[in-house]
């Protein structure tokens, strides 16, 4: 069953050059019988088609101004599309502005009632949920004080408690999960998980990619008002990472990564002090040829090219391999495996070798990093930046799962 | 349109809460509380009576009741409009962030003022007794006039509040208009002050009919004449239709225009 159906939606915004002279121009236009230019337009969303199934959690990611908040507002009918249609099935609640509509002179209790009714609850529903809301906020002892006496944290907590406890069919969330102290945040995430379990449809707009990855079943990546990627969280997120690096090509080549280094220094998927840098990663097949296609059961080598700008004592190289669903399959490093590198200077590469690759066919993501000996000081860390494919082997006949273990069967009858 | 009304009905508890909130906030911490709603019209009537009856010597029998029967409905109209015109823009934060039928905002302003209006009628009872007018059967008809005036006021408030989002001058324009409108309506002057052949023109002002209807009932203790009653019913419905249509069309862009 579809909870939200977005068909061919486009939305344009007007940007006014001069707000004050609005009426003056309107009158002048009538008098002159022609249109003076008051505003320019831009398309915040263009030709979007999305279906979100009931019970699923969908995430929208993208840069600021990519249109992700606009799409949320269209779903909640705060905005109307210029073209296309949106159909939603079920009661919607929007967590955009917490405590919107709170009146400072009224008590917390009175404001809970008003706020809940703004979100569409009836009197009996509020009565039923009141205790739960107050308990969730942890503000039992302040609930009969005017909210003007609340701290901003208390204010937001109360607002959040109302919004999350109204039990909608569809919950729209815009960047508000990071409220309150840590224990309150945990409570919020727990509540979201409860709603997920209860088969509620949740739409989630956020910059917090970790939460998106944790919570969402499907992620939509928007860029300049267009939907450019839709799929599993890890796929969309890594595409977003590539986008942030200025390249939306999935097959990022070594040369490009070097060129892009300057642009991504602040990107979320690369960090470190850069006294030594990873200048590229190359995958090699059993014949030592550079390739992104490896075969199950065959030899697999990864070459991590580095350049050290000063003498680096006892660096630790590490890698990680993830499935395309984000499962961390392996994460070895040189220190743990007793491979000691005394020091580095200048260019070179570190090689990681597997005699017989146990991974089943599919797409995998690859991280590489250089740390100091303590493991707490990153020189250069690239998180899930590279991608390689594993193809089917003629000799390995396993069919299911992520890995293929050398194994044999036996039977003993008694 | 039916769907829209149904949508508003689903938010009836919000309307109730907004009305209650406005009433509560208005009188919170004041000792006299609701009495202020009564004192205000009473004081206005005393001032106008002194000014017009004794200073300017306008010859109208039962002047305070004459004034009262028109001034209270006028206050309902003017205070609703001047409060209601900004009902969307002032709640911009809410409109931009949360969905609810936007009609709820002007509607709750109308209801708050309707409440005050009905309350201020309480002043009427001692005043009528004082001037030895016994309320008759026709007084029941007040409810009909009040109902259609409410439709009229609601229509205008919807219109004004929707336009205010797009044109910032609407609020100031309205202020001037209300002032002019007050003097163009036979509120503190009797209709028969106008020479006979011009009297019909005064009815071009839609509020004249409402005032005359109230006077027929309160001052003359009789049913309003059918001609006046027709104007009251028709203008009430037309104003509401116009306001609702413009509002519905304009509200689609409220969140981006505020």
XYZ file of C-alpha atoms in Angstrom:
672
model
C 0.000 0.000 0.000
C 1.234 3.450 -0.892
C 1.219 6.078 1.856
C 2.583 8.989 -0.147
C 2.402 9.302 -3.891
C 4.168 12.164 -5.585
C 3.494 12.515 -9.277
C 5.437 14.812 -11.524
C 5.788 17.563 -9.004
C 7.363 20.890 -9.749
C 7.477 23.836 -7.417
C 8.703 27.308 -8.173
C 9.374 30.135 -5.798
C 9.213 33.826 -6.426
C 12.031 36.018 -5.275
C 10.846 39.556 -4.779
C 13.166 42.347 -5.655
C 11.313 44.896 -3.633
C 8.693 43.706 -1.209
C 7.403 47.114 -0.108
C 6.375 48.429 -3.481
C 4.167 45.433 -4.102
C 0.813 47.216 -4.074
C 2.216 50.230 -5.856
C 3.327 48.049 -8.741
C 0.079 46.155 -8.765
C -1.783 49.442 -9.203
C 0.718 50.799 -11.730
C 0.343 47.612 -13.733
C -3.385 48.050 -13.917
C -3.018 51.693 -14.917
C -0.387 51.021 -17.541
C -1.984 47.810 -18.651
C 1.282 45.953 -18.619
C 3.378 43.929 -16.264
C 6.320 45.472 -14.498
C 8.927 43.052 -13.275
C 8.418 42.492 -9.568
C 10.037 39.198 -9.014
C 12.057 36.449 -10.558
C 11.340 32.770 -10.276
C 13.336 29.707 -9.602
C 12.404 26.060 -9.565
C 12.883 24.566 -6.126
C 11.728 21.164 -7.341
C 11.450 19.841 -10.836
C 9.629 16.753 -12.128
C 9.775 14.662 -8.994
C 8.152 11.244 -8.915
C 8.227 9.350 -5.656
C 6.206 6.646 -4.017
C 6.608 5.856 -0.360
C 5.078 2.677 0.892
C 3.100 2.458 4.085
C 5.208 1.447 7.061
C 8.477 2.480 5.462
C 10.906 5.102 6.651
C 12.116 7.317 3.854
C 14.941 9.802 4.093
C 15.687 12.868 2.022
C 19.244 14.091 1.803
C 20.940 16.770 -0.210
C 22.765 20.013 0.212
C 21.152 23.167 1.557
C 18.783 24.449 -1.085
C 18.473 21.104 -2.810
C 14.703 21.137 -2.195
C 14.471 18.526 0.527
C 12.621 20.711 3.022
C 10.355 21.982 0.269
C 9.265 18.454 -0.554
C 8.421 17.867 3.106
C 6.326 21.028 3.179
C 4.527 19.935 0.028
C 3.692 16.612 1.665
C 2.291 18.363 4.698
C 0.261 20.827 2.572
C 2.069 23.831 3.940
C 3.034 24.524 0.343
C 1.197 23.624 -2.840
C 2.892 22.377 -6.003
C 2.785 24.397 -9.223
C 2.567 21.222 -11.241
C 1.777 17.636 -10.441
C -0.094 16.048 -7.598
C 0.599 14.688 -4.151
C -1.609 12.108 -2.596
C -1.243 11.120 1.017
C -3.170 8.431 2.807
C -3.599 8.758 6.538
C -3.244 11.359 9.217
C -0.091 13.433 8.929
C 1.919 15.058 11.671
C 4.807 17.387 10.980
C 7.776 17.828 13.242
C 9.207 20.958 11.757
C 8.981 23.693 14.292
C 8.856 22.535 17.858
C 6.590 24.507 20.081
C 5.240 26.567 17.185
C 2.204 28.311 18.574
C 3.220 28.187 22.203
C 1.916 31.204 24.013
C 4.312 32.524 26.675
C 1.582 33.707 29.052
C -0.150 30.337 29.227
C 0.970 27.378 31.298
C 2.673 24.315 29.917
C -0.545 22.383 30.378
C -2.630 24.897 28.421
C -0.030 25.042 25.690
C 0.062 21.269 25.356
C -3.661 21.322 24.682
C -3.402 24.114 22.129
C -0.331 22.698 20.426
C -1.875 19.258 20.139
C -5.009 20.748 18.628
C -2.914 22.677 16.090
C -1.537 19.308 15.057
C -5.102 18.131 14.600
C -6.000 16.261 17.769
C -9.475 16.278 19.242
C -10.194 17.012 22.877
C -10.652 13.374 23.870
C -7.421 12.415 22.122
C -5.462 15.089 23.969
C -7.007 14.034 27.274
C -5.956 10.482 26.573
C -2.403 11.367 25.602
C -1.751 14.191 28.033
C -0.031 12.114 30.688
C 2.180 10.390 28.145
C 3.203 13.722 26.624
C 4.129 15.288 29.949
C 5.912 12.171 31.087
C 7.920 12.026 27.887
C 8.995 15.648 28.276
C 10.073 15.048 31.867
C 8.533 18.379 32.848
C 5.919 17.091 35.300
C 6.816 19.570 38.027
C 6.765 22.605 35.697
C 3.672 21.828 33.714
C 1.477 24.369 35.511
C 3.955 27.240 35.185
C 3.663 29.705 32.299
C 6.003 28.686 29.487
C 7.647 32.113 29.569
C 9.431 30.826 32.666
C 10.823 27.825 30.741
C 14.368 27.574 29.474
C 14.709 27.165 25.730
C 15.636 23.524 26.240
C 12.458 22.872 28.224
C 10.452 24.670 25.582
C 11.762 22.482 22.807
C 11.397 19.323 24.852
C 7.751 20.039 25.506
C 7.160 20.865 21.847
C 8.830 17.662 20.740
C 6.885 15.589 23.229
C 3.595 16.905 21.903
C 4.516 16.387 18.276
C 5.906 12.883 18.621
C 3.147 11.587 20.845
C 0.184 12.475 18.684
C 0.277 9.121 16.950
C -0.029 9.976 13.264
C -0.104 7.539 10.338
C 2.544 9.559 8.587
C 5.214 11.441 10.497
C 7.243 14.099 8.728
C 10.459 15.048 10.505
C 12.724 17.931 9.559
C 16.058 18.113 11.340
C 14.632 18.133 14.817
C 15.866 14.932 16.347
C 18.898 16.628 17.787
C 17.122 18.381 20.632
C 17.718 18.347 24.333
C 20.461 16.547 26.178
C 21.826 13.150 25.285
C 19.349 11.143 27.309
C 16.446 13.013 25.741
C 17.869 12.405 22.276
C 18.092 8.701 23.012
C 14.462 8.790 24.072
C 13.551 10.445 20.787
C 15.395 7.890 18.673
C 13.809 5.109 20.702
C 10.391 6.603 20.062
C 11.078 6.759 16.327
C 12.024 3.085 16.404
C 8.757 2.333 18.198
C 6.834 4.179 15.501
C 8.708 2.212 12.864
C 7.744 -1.003 14.552
C 4.140 0.141 14.701
C 4.170 0.319 10.872
C 3.992 4.093 10.741
C 5.264 5.819 7.663
C 8.082 8.199 8.493
C 9.670 10.761 6.222
C 12.877 12.171 7.452
C 14.874 15.155 6.213
C 18.295 15.538 7.693
C 21.919 16.404 7.387
C 22.704 13.826 10.012
C 23.676 10.994 7.712
C 24.272 8.589 10.572
C 20.653 8.852 11.711
C 19.459 8.646 8.116
C 21.427 5.465 7.647
C 20.247 4.022 10.929
C 16.576 4.812 10.527
C 15.690 4.790 6.841
C 14.622 1.966 4.560
C 14.976 4.067 1.471
C 16.813 7.313 0.830
C 16.220 9.943 -1.832
C 19.033 12.240 -2.857
C 18.014 15.633 -4.178
C 20.286 17.981 -6.034
C 19.223 21.386 -7.354
C 15.578 20.406 -7.147
C 15.947 17.119 -8.949
C 15.866 13.586 -7.687
C 19.203 12.145 -8.711
C 19.382 8.974 -6.675
C 16.948 6.743 -4.909
C 17.783 3.517 -3.180
C 19.166 1.893 -0.109
C 20.551 4.327 2.467
C 24.178 3.415 1.917
C 23.892 3.797 -1.850
C 22.273 7.189 -1.684
C 24.601 8.367 1.054
C 27.730 7.354 -0.794
C 26.376 8.997 -3.913
C 25.839 12.093 -1.794
C 29.434 11.897 -0.616
C 30.593 11.793 -4.191
C 28.356 14.727 -4.937
C 29.926 16.705 -2.112
C 33.270 15.969 -3.635
C 32.142 17.588 -6.826
C 31.778 14.416 -8.828
C 28.588 12.452 -9.162
C 30.242 9.708 -11.183
C 30.074 6.487 -9.275
C 33.306 5.165 -10.710
C 35.701 7.549 -9.107
C 39.096 7.157 -10.678
C 42.368 7.627 -8.970
C 43.349 10.712 -10.951
C 40.101 12.393 -10.075
C 40.429 11.663 -6.423
C 43.718 13.479 -6.349
C 42.270 16.456 -8.151
C 39.334 16.524 -5.833
C 41.416 16.425 -2.696
C 41.211 20.142 -2.111
C 37.464 20.218 -2.465
C 36.696 17.519 -0.015
C 38.933 18.512 2.823
C 35.823 19.431 4.810
C 33.633 16.647 3.522
C 32.160 14.349 6.091
C 33.693 11.209 4.637
C 37.277 12.351 4.746
C 39.138 13.674 7.710
C 42.597 13.811 9.196
C 45.647 16.000 9.678
C 47.104 15.150 6.223
C 50.769 14.993 7.248
C 50.579 11.881 5.183
C 47.872 11.546 2.584
C 46.268 8.656 0.801
C 46.619 9.697 -2.823
C 44.631 6.838 -4.262
C 43.467 3.274 -3.954
C 43.817 0.682 -6.697
C 42.168 -2.736 -6.858
C 44.069 -5.522 -8.598
C 42.857 -8.900 -9.788
C 44.825 -12.176 -9.653
C 46.858 -11.218 -12.692
C 47.842 -7.915 -11.136
C 45.680 -5.873 -13.510
C 43.925 -2.768 -12.247
C 40.191 -3.400 -12.168
C 37.006 -2.775 -10.230
C 35.789 -6.287 -10.991
C 37.093 -9.088 -8.823
C 35.982 -12.719 -8.896
C 34.867 -14.682 -5.878
C 37.491 -17.173 -4.737
C 40.345 -15.541 -6.612
C 43.262 -13.476 -5.378
C 42.509 -9.860 -4.561
C 44.977 -7.075 -3.903
C 44.473 -3.488 -2.881
C 47.193 -0.925 -3.273
C 46.966 2.150 -1.069
C 49.130 4.923 -2.506
C 50.448 7.438 -0.040
C 52.550 10.526 0.088
C 54.158 11.645 3.330
C 55.197 15.282 3.503
C 57.372 14.804 6.565
C 58.799 11.836 8.370
C 55.952 9.861 9.938
C 56.899 7.486 12.741
C 55.071 4.200 13.102
C 51.945 4.850 11.074
C 49.105 2.351 11.047
C 47.283 1.561 7.797
C 43.762 0.267 7.989
C 41.033 -0.653 5.578
C 37.388 -1.592 5.825
C 34.988 -3.320 3.483
C 31.240 -2.731 3.617
C 28.423 -4.388 1.799
C 26.192 -2.076 -0.205
C 23.624 -2.364 2.558
C 26.148 -0.869 4.946
C 27.184 -4.025 6.785
C 30.732 -3.804 8.031
C 32.325 -7.028 6.747
C 35.926 -6.618 7.701
C 38.231 -3.949 9.126
C 41.843 -5.094 9.444
C 44.808 -2.842 10.172
C 48.558 -3.215 10.106
C 48.975 -2.825 13.863
C 46.518 -5.542 14.841
C 48.098 -7.930 12.392
C 51.581 -7.238 13.657
C 52.820 -5.593 10.479
C 55.036 -2.796 11.740
C 55.938 0.140 9.528
C 58.857 1.937 11.175
C 58.445 5.201 9.322
C 57.278 6.795 6.092
C 58.677 9.529 3.956
C 57.805 10.503 0.405
C 55.674 8.386 -1.888
C 54.893 4.710 -1.947
C 52.131 2.220 -1.483
C 50.956 -0.291 1.055
C 49.450 -3.475 -0.279
C 46.669 -5.559 1.242
C 46.349 -9.081 -0.134
C 43.741 -11.787 0.057
C 44.633 -15.142 -1.503
C 41.083 -16.235 -2.053
C 38.398 -13.578 -1.878
C 35.476 -14.948 0.152
C 33.007 -12.217 -0.867
C 29.927 -13.187 -2.810
C 28.991 -11.323 -6.017
C 27.791 -7.773 -5.415
C 28.965 -4.248 -4.890
C 31.208 -3.362 -1.966
C 32.402 -0.130 -0.455
C 35.943 0.390 0.642
C 37.477 2.645 3.297
C 41.174 3.306 3.806
C 42.920 5.205 6.559
C 46.274 6.053 8.090
C 46.439 6.637 11.850
C 49.192 7.069 14.387
C 50.153 4.178 16.622
C 47.587 5.050 19.304
C 44.829 4.829 16.716
C 43.337 8.060 17.995
C 45.086 10.517 15.701
C 43.954 10.292 12.082
C 46.431 11.348 9.413
C 44.017 10.655 6.613
C 40.766 8.743 6.731
C 38.545 8.112 3.689
C 35.283 6.559 4.737
C 33.473 4.355 2.207
C 34.872 6.325 -0.646
C 35.786 3.591 -3.088
C 33.700 0.903 -4.619
C 34.469 -2.411 -6.224
C 32.400 -5.189 -7.686
C 32.661 -8.879 -7.125
C 31.536 -11.120 -9.954
C 30.410 -14.695 -10.017
C 33.018 -17.407 -10.220
C 32.729 -20.566 -12.294
C 34.252 -22.646 -9.543
C 32.541 -21.265 -6.443
C 28.984 -22.482 -6.465
C 27.609 -20.849 -3.312
C 24.488 -18.859 -3.933
C 23.364 -16.975 -0.821
C 24.709 -14.488 1.713
C 27.720 -12.228 1.737
C 30.638 -14.602 2.013
C 31.709 -17.962 0.735
C 33.630 -20.060 3.262
C 35.738 -23.010 2.225
C 33.678 -25.877 3.556
C 32.554 -29.461 3.140
C 29.496 -31.474 4.068
C 29.252 -34.912 5.626
C 26.615 -37.221 6.867
C 26.598 -40.048 9.358
C 23.615 -42.362 9.637
C 22.897 -44.339 12.829
C -15.782 23.770 -0.908
C -17.606 21.056 1.011
C -14.294 19.240 1.527
C -12.790 22.467 2.807
C -15.587 22.964 5.341
C -15.195 19.369 6.454
C -11.473 19.981 6.885
C -12.177 22.988 9.071
C -14.697 21.022 11.089
C -12.040 18.438 11.893
C -10.080 21.213 13.543
C -12.998 22.422 15.658
C -11.061 21.683 18.802
C -8.286 23.976 17.601
C -10.828 26.738 16.968
C -12.237 26.210 20.440
C -8.729 26.378 21.913
C -7.728 29.496 19.998
C -10.881 31.303 21.077
C -10.389 30.226 24.655
C -6.739 31.240 24.528
C -7.559 34.715 23.226
C -10.164 35.222 25.917
C -7.864 33.913 28.639
C -4.823 35.907 27.582
C -6.864 39.064 27.232
C -8.092 39.014 30.796
C -5.268 37.179 32.505
C -4.201 39.091 35.586
C -6.825 41.830 35.324
C -9.096 42.208 38.339
C -12.244 43.196 36.516
C -11.792 40.524 33.860
C -14.824 40.128 31.664
C -16.394 43.276 33.087
C -14.119 45.235 30.757
C -16.080 43.862 27.843
C -19.157 45.469 29.343
C -17.577 48.673 30.583
C -16.175 49.612 27.218
C -19.455 49.880 25.293
C -21.131 51.447 28.315
C -18.536 54.164 28.484
C -18.751 54.818 24.743
C -22.483 55.228 24.997
C -22.190 57.713 27.854
C -19.620 59.757 25.929
C -21.544 59.778 22.654
C -24.820 60.538 24.421
C -23.346 63.538 26.189
C -21.698 64.728 22.986
C -24.598 64.305 20.602
C -27.671 64.741 22.707
C -26.583 67.473 25.072
C -23.758 69.223 23.236
C -24.823 68.957 19.595
C -28.500 68.613 20.475
C -29.494 65.942 17.967
C -33.193 65.341 18.480
C -33.652 61.602 18.728
C -35.902 59.951 21.288
C -34.216 57.374 23.499
C -30.835 58.417 22.151
C -28.718 55.991 24.280
C -30.758 53.000 23.080
C -30.768 54.364 19.543
C -26.993 54.605 19.668
C -26.538 51.348 21.512
C -28.468 49.269 18.987
C -26.132 50.377 16.179
C -22.853 50.950 17.956
C -22.507 47.428 19.379
C -22.968 45.715 16.004
C -20.584 48.260 14.491
C -17.974 47.475 17.148
C -18.342 43.808 16.332
C -17.647 44.554 12.673
C -14.814 47.019 13.119
C -12.920 45.323 15.928
C -13.113 41.941 14.179
C -11.827 43.426 10.954
C -8.990 45.367 12.530
C -7.941 42.369 14.618
C -8.602 39.833 11.889
C -6.806 41.528 9.022
C -3.440 40.435 10.411
C -4.611 37.052 11.659
C -2.592 35.217 8.996
C 0.463 37.459 8.869
C 0.829 37.599 12.632
C 0.750 33.831 12.824
C 3.267 33.552 10.008
C 5.506 31.333 12.062
C 2.706 28.849 12.500
C 1.477 29.049 8.919
C 4.958 28.416 7.572
C 5.631 25.448 9.790
C 2.464 23.524 10.462
C -0.468 22.482 8.361
C -3.989 23.245 9.508
C -6.853 24.858 7.579
C -5.815 28.505 7.483
C -9.437 29.661 7.752
C -9.213 28.664 11.397
C -7.234 31.816 12.228
C -9.650 34.506 10.968
C -12.581 32.351 12.045
C -11.397 32.218 15.644
C -10.981 36.012 15.688
C -14.568 36.350 14.478
C -15.766 33.996 17.190
C -13.859 35.798 19.954
C -15.467 39.053 18.898
C -18.849 37.447 18.515
C -18.507 36.309 22.099
C -17.737 39.852 23.246
C -20.582 41.169 21.123
C -23.102 38.816 22.694
C -21.754 39.594 26.140
C -22.079 43.314 25.559
C -25.767 42.776 24.825
C -26.063 42.080 28.535
C -25.721 45.801 29.085
C -28.892 46.097 27.036
C -31.141 44.541 29.651
C -30.739 47.146 32.433
C -30.664 49.915 29.812
C -33.982 48.811 28.315
C -35.554 48.614 31.749
C -34.219 52.065 32.537
C -35.828 53.497 29.404
C -39.043 51.546 30.049
C -38.877 49.425 26.891
C -40.243 45.942 27.428
C -38.536 43.419 25.127
C -41.185 41.747 23.000
C -41.412 38.657 20.856
C -39.466 40.356 18.066
C -36.310 40.229 20.181
C -35.969 36.562 19.327
C -35.299 37.752 15.807
C -32.063 39.334 16.998
C -30.427 35.931 16.716
C -31.182 35.853 12.972
C -29.648 39.272 12.382
C -26.621 38.440 14.520
C -26.180 35.226 12.526
C -26.160 36.960 9.157
C -23.971 39.744 10.460
C -21.509 37.078 11.577
C -21.457 35.663 8.048
C -20.938 39.166 6.691
C -18.102 39.884 9.126
C -16.500 36.499 8.510
C -16.545 37.054 4.759
C -14.868 40.446 5.036
C -12.309 39.169 7.552
C -11.369 36.251 5.295
C -10.965 38.655 2.405
C -8.904 41.189 4.358
C -6.646 38.633 6.029
C -5.881 36.886 2.727
C -5.076 40.136 0.933
C -2.942 41.324 3.842
C -0.494 38.494 3.136
C 0.091 39.790 -0.380
C -0.242 43.517 0.102
C 1.201 45.103 3.203
C -0.919 48.231 2.720
C -4.196 46.443 3.305
C -4.049 46.938 7.062
C -3.608 50.715 6.790
C -6.121 51.008 4.015
C -8.616 49.153 6.184
C -8.078 51.525 9.104
C -8.970 54.527 6.956
C -11.880 52.697 5.368
C -13.373 51.741 8.709
C -13.248 55.327 9.869
C -14.995 56.516 6.740
C -17.470 53.681 6.842
C -18.431 54.540 10.406
C -19.521 58.036 9.443
C -21.262 56.877 6.278
C -23.440 54.516 8.271
C -26.404 55.837 10.240
C -24.926 54.895 13.597
C -24.804 58.140 15.524
C -27.101 59.978 13.115
C -30.647 58.898 12.239
C -31.448 57.875 8.675
C -34.253 60.438 8.446
C -31.643 63.163 8.711
C -30.986 62.430 5.049
C -33.491 64.050 2.652
C -36.075 61.508 1.494
C -34.926 61.051 -2.091
C -31.359 60.310 -1.021
C -32.295 57.811 1.640
C -32.143 54.884 -0.801
C -28.526 55.686 -1.575
C -27.611 55.149 2.065
C -28.696 51.552 1.554
C -25.911 51.126 -0.976
C -23.817 50.885 2.152
C -24.480 47.268 3.067
C -24.164 47.900 6.765
C -27.085 50.337 6.787
C -29.510 47.434 6.479
C -27.964 45.687 9.453
C -28.197 48.829 11.582
C -31.811 49.424 10.580
C -32.673 45.800 11.339
C -31.192 46.038 14.817
C -33.038 49.315 15.428
C -36.351 47.924 14.274
C -36.018 45.174 16.823
C -34.392 46.873 19.787
C -35.645 50.430 19.529
C -39.055 49.955 17.933
C -39.699 46.477 19.280
C -40.929 45.238 15.895
C -39.929 42.747 13.209
C -37.528 44.219 10.656
C -39.236 45.062 7.386
C -38.867 42.451 4.604
C -36.851 44.734 2.326
C -34.217 45.277 5.006
C -34.255 41.654 6.015
C -33.614 40.575 2.410
C -30.585 42.865 2.163
C -29.270 41.480 5.445
C -29.573 37.871 4.319
C -28.209 38.437 0.814
C -25.235 40.595 1.807
C -24.350 38.167 4.581
C -24.231 35.210 2.216
C -22.573 37.093 -0.648
C -19.834 38.503 1.568
C -19.059 35.078 2.956
C -18.943 33.508 -0.508
C -16.673 36.224 -1.846
C -14.370 36.047 1.184
C -14.200 32.271 1.177
C -13.454 32.068 -2.550
C -10.702 34.676 -2.480
C -9.260 33.107 0.658
C -9.235 29.644 -0.809
C -7.503 30.834 -3.944
C -4.954 32.962 -2.131
C -4.144 30.593 0.707
C -2.140 28.244 -1.514
C 0.807 30.589 -1.457
C 0.466 31.870 2.120
C 3.491 29.988 3.419
C 5.797 31.442 0.769
C 4.426 34.969 0.714
C 4.455 35.783 4.414
